[in-house]
Coordinates of C-alpha atoms in Angstrom, one line a residue:
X962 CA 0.0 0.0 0.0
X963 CA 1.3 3.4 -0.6
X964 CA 1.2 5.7 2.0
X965 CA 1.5 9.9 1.1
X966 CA 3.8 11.4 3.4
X967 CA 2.7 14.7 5.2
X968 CA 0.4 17.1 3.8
X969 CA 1.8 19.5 1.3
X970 CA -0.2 22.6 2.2
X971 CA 3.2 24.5 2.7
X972 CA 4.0 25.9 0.3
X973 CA 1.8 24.9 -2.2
X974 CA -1.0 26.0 -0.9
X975 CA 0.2 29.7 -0.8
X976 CA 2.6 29.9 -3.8
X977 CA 1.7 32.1 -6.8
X978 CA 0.0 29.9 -9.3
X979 CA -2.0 28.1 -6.7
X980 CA -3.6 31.2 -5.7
X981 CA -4.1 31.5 -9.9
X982 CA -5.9 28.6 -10.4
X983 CA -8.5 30.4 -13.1
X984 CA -11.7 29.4 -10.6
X985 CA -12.4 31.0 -7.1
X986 CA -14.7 28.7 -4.5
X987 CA -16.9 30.3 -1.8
X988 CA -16.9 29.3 1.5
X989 CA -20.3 26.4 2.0
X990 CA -19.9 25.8 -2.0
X991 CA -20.0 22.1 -2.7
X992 CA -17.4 21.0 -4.8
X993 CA -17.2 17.7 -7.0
X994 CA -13.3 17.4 -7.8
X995 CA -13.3 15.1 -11.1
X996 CA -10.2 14.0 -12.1
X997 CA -8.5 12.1 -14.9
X998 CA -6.3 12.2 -18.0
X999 CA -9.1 12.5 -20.6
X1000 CA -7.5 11.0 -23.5
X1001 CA -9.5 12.1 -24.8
X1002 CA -12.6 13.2 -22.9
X1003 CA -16.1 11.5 -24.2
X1004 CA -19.9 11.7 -23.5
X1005 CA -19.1 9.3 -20.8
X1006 CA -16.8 11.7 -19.0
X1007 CA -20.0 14.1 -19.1
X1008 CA -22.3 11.3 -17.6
X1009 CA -20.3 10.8 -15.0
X1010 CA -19.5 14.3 -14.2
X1011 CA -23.0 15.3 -14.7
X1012 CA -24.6 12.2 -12.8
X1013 CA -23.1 13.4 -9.6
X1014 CA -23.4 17.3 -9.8
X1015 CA -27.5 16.2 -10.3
X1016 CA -27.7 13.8 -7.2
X1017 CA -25.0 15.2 -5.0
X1018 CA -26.5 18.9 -5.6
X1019 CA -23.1 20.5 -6.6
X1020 CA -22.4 24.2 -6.7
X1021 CA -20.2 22.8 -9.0
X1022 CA -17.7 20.3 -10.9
X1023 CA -14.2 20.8 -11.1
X1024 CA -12.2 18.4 -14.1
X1025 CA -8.6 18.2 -12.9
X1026 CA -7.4 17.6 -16.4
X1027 CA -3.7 15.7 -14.8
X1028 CA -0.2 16.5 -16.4
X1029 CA 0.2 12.4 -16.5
X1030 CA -1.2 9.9 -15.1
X1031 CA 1.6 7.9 -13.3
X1032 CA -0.1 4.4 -14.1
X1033 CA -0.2 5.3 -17.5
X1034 CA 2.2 5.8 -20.2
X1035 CA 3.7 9.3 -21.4
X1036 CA 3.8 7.7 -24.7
X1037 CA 0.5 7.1 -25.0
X1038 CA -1.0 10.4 -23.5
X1039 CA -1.7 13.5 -25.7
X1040 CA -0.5 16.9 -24.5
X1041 CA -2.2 18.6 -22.0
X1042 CA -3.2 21.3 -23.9
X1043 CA -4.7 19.1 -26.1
X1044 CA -6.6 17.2 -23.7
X1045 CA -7.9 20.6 -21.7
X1046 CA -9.7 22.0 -25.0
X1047 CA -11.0 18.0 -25.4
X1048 CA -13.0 18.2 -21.8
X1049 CA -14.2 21.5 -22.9
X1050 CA -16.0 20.4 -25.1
X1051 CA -18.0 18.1 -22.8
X1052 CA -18.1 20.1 -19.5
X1053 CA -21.8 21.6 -20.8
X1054 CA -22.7 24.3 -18.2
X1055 CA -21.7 27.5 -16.1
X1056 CA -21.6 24.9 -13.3
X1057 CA -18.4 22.7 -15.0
X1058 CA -14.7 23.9 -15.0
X1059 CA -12.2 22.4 -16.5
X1060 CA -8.8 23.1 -15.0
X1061 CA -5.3 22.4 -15.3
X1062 CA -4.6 23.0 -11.5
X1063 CA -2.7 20.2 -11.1
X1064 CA -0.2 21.4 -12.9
X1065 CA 0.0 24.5 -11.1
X1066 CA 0.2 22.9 -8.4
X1067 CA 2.4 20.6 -9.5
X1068 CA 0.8 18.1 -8.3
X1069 CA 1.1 14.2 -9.5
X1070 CA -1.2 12.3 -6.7
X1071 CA -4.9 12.8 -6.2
X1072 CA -3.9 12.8 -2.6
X1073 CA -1.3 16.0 -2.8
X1074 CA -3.8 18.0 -4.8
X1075 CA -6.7 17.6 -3.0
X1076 CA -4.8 18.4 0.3
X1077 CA -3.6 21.4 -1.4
X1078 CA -7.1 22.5 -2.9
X1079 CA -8.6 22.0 0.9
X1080 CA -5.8 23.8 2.1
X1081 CA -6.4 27.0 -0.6
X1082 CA -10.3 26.9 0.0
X1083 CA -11.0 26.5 3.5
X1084 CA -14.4 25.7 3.9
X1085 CA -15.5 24.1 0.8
X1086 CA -17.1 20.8 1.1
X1087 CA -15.0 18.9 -1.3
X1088 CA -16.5 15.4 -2.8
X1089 CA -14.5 14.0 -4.8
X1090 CA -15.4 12.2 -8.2
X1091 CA -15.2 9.1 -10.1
X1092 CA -16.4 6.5 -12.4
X1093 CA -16.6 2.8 -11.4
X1094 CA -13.9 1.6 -13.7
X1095 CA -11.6 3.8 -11.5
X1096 CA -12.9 2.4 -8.0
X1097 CA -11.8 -0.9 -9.4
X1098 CA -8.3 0.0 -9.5
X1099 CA -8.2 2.5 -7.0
X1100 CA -6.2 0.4 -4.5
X1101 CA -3.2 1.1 -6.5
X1102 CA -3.5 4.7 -5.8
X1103 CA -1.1 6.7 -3.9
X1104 CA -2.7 7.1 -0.8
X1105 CA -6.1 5.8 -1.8
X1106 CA -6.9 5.0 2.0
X1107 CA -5.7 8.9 2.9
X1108 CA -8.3 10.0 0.2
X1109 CA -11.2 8.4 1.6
X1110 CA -10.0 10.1 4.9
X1111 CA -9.7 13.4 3.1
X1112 CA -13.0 13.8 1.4
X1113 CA -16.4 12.2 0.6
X1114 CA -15.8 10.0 -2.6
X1115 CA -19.0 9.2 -5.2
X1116 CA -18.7 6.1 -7.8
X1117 CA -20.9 6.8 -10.9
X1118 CA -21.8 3.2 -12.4
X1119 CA -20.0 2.9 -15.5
X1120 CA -20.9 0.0 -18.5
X1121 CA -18.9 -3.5 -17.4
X1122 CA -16.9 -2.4 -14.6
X1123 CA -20.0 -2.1 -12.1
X1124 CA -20.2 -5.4 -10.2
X1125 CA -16.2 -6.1 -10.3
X1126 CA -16.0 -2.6 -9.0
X1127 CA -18.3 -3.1 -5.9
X1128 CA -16.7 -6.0 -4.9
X1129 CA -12.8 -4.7 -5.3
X1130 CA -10.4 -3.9 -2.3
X1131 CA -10.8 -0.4 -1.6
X1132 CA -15.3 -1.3 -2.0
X1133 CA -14.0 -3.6 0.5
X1134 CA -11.7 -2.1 2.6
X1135 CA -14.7 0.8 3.3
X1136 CA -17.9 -1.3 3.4
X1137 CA -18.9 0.3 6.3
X1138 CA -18.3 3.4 5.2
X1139 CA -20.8 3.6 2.4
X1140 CA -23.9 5.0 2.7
X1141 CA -27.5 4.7 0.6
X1142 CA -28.2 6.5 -2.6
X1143 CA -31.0 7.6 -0.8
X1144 CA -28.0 9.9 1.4
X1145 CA -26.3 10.8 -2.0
X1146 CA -27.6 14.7 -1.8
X1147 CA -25.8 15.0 1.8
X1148 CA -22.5 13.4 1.1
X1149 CA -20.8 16.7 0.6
X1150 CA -21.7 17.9 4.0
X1151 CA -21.0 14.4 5.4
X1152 CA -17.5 13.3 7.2
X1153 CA -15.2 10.9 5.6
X1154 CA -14.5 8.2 5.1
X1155 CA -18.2 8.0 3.3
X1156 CA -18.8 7.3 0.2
X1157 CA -21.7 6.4 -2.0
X1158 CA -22.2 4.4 -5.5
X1159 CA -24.8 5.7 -7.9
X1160 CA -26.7 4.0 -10.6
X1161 CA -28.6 4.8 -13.3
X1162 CA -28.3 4.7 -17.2
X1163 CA -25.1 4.5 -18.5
X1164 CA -22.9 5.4 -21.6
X1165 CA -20.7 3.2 -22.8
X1166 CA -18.2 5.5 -24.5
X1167 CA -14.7 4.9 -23.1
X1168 CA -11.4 6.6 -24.3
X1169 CA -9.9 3.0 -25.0
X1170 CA -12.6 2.4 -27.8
X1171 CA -11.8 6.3 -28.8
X1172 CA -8.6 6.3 -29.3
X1173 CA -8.6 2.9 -31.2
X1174 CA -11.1 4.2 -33.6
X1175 CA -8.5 6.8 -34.0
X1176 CA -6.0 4.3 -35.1
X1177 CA -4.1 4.0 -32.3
X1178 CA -2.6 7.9 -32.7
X1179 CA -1.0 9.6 -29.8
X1180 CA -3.1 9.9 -27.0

């Protein structure tokens, strides 16, 4: 298991381009923090984003478009300017923002940038985001057990990873921890470690299938 080492709020937290991070958060707001490589981003990035601003009741939803994902391959991952104009395109809404932050930060690890972003906007009830195929991999995250202590976390169902997902370590690991759909529009305010899995119709876009209808080009 990884584990994150202390807290990075100085000085990250305070240093210039983490106090330019091109949104500003209210104290109260509820936050969804969505992150991911989007390479590229696809109607089922939306559902998922979208899915959880609806039933959580977000202020809004924040895509952390990352500089690389570490369990992925540079090769095989398009730039990141590239990939910020691609989840543009998807993030319908005044209520979406797509953001580079963690490259401000310069941040690699969910678990550095969302101490960072708690850090820079004291007050704001951070959830964070993601789709079931990432729950069933999210053992192997730097941290992953730190995150769950750090913030709320909400699993949109996503096509053929659903049921693995549910029954995968970290589902697991924090059993007790998650609570009824029926408690999904007060996660934000809720403390961790709780998290909650929510159904409903899916879209089975994936960038996998994308970028192999692509022809394999550089991601």
């Amino acid at each position: 298991m990884w584990f994150a080492g202390p807290a990075r709020r100085v000085p990250e937290a305070g240093r210039p381009a983490t106090l330019r991070l091109g949104f500003t958060l209210a104290r109260g707001m509820r936050v969804g923090l969505y992150g991911g490589s989007f390479n590229p981003a696809h109607e089922g990035h939306a559902h998922v984003a979208e899915t959880a601003r609806r039933r959580l009741k977000l202020d809004r939803v924040i895509w952390l478009v990352s500089p690389q994902n570490p369990l992925k391959s540079s090769h095989e991952t398009a730039s990141l300017e590239t990939r910020l104009a691609g989840a543009r395109r998807f993030a319908r809404g005044r209520a979406m923002v797509v953001s580079a932050a963690e490259t401000k930060i310069g941040s690699t690890y969910t678990i550095d940038t969302l101490r960072v972003l708690k850090a820079r906007f004291p007050g704001v009830k951070f959830v964070w985001i993601m789709g079931a195929d990432s729950l069933a991999s999210f053992h192997r995250w730097r941290g992953w057990t730190q995150i769950m202590g750090g913030a709320p976390v909400a699993v949109v169902s996503r096509p053929w990873i659903s049921l693995k997902s549910r029954f995968s370590p970290a589902a697991r690991r924090f059993a007790r921890a998650r609570r009824p759909v029926a408690d999904a529009a007060g996660l934000a305010g809720a403390k961790p470690p709780r998290w909650v899995f929510l159904t409903g119709p899916l879209n089975f876009q994936s960038s996998t299938a994308l970028r192999e209808r692509m022809g394999g080009s550089r991601r």
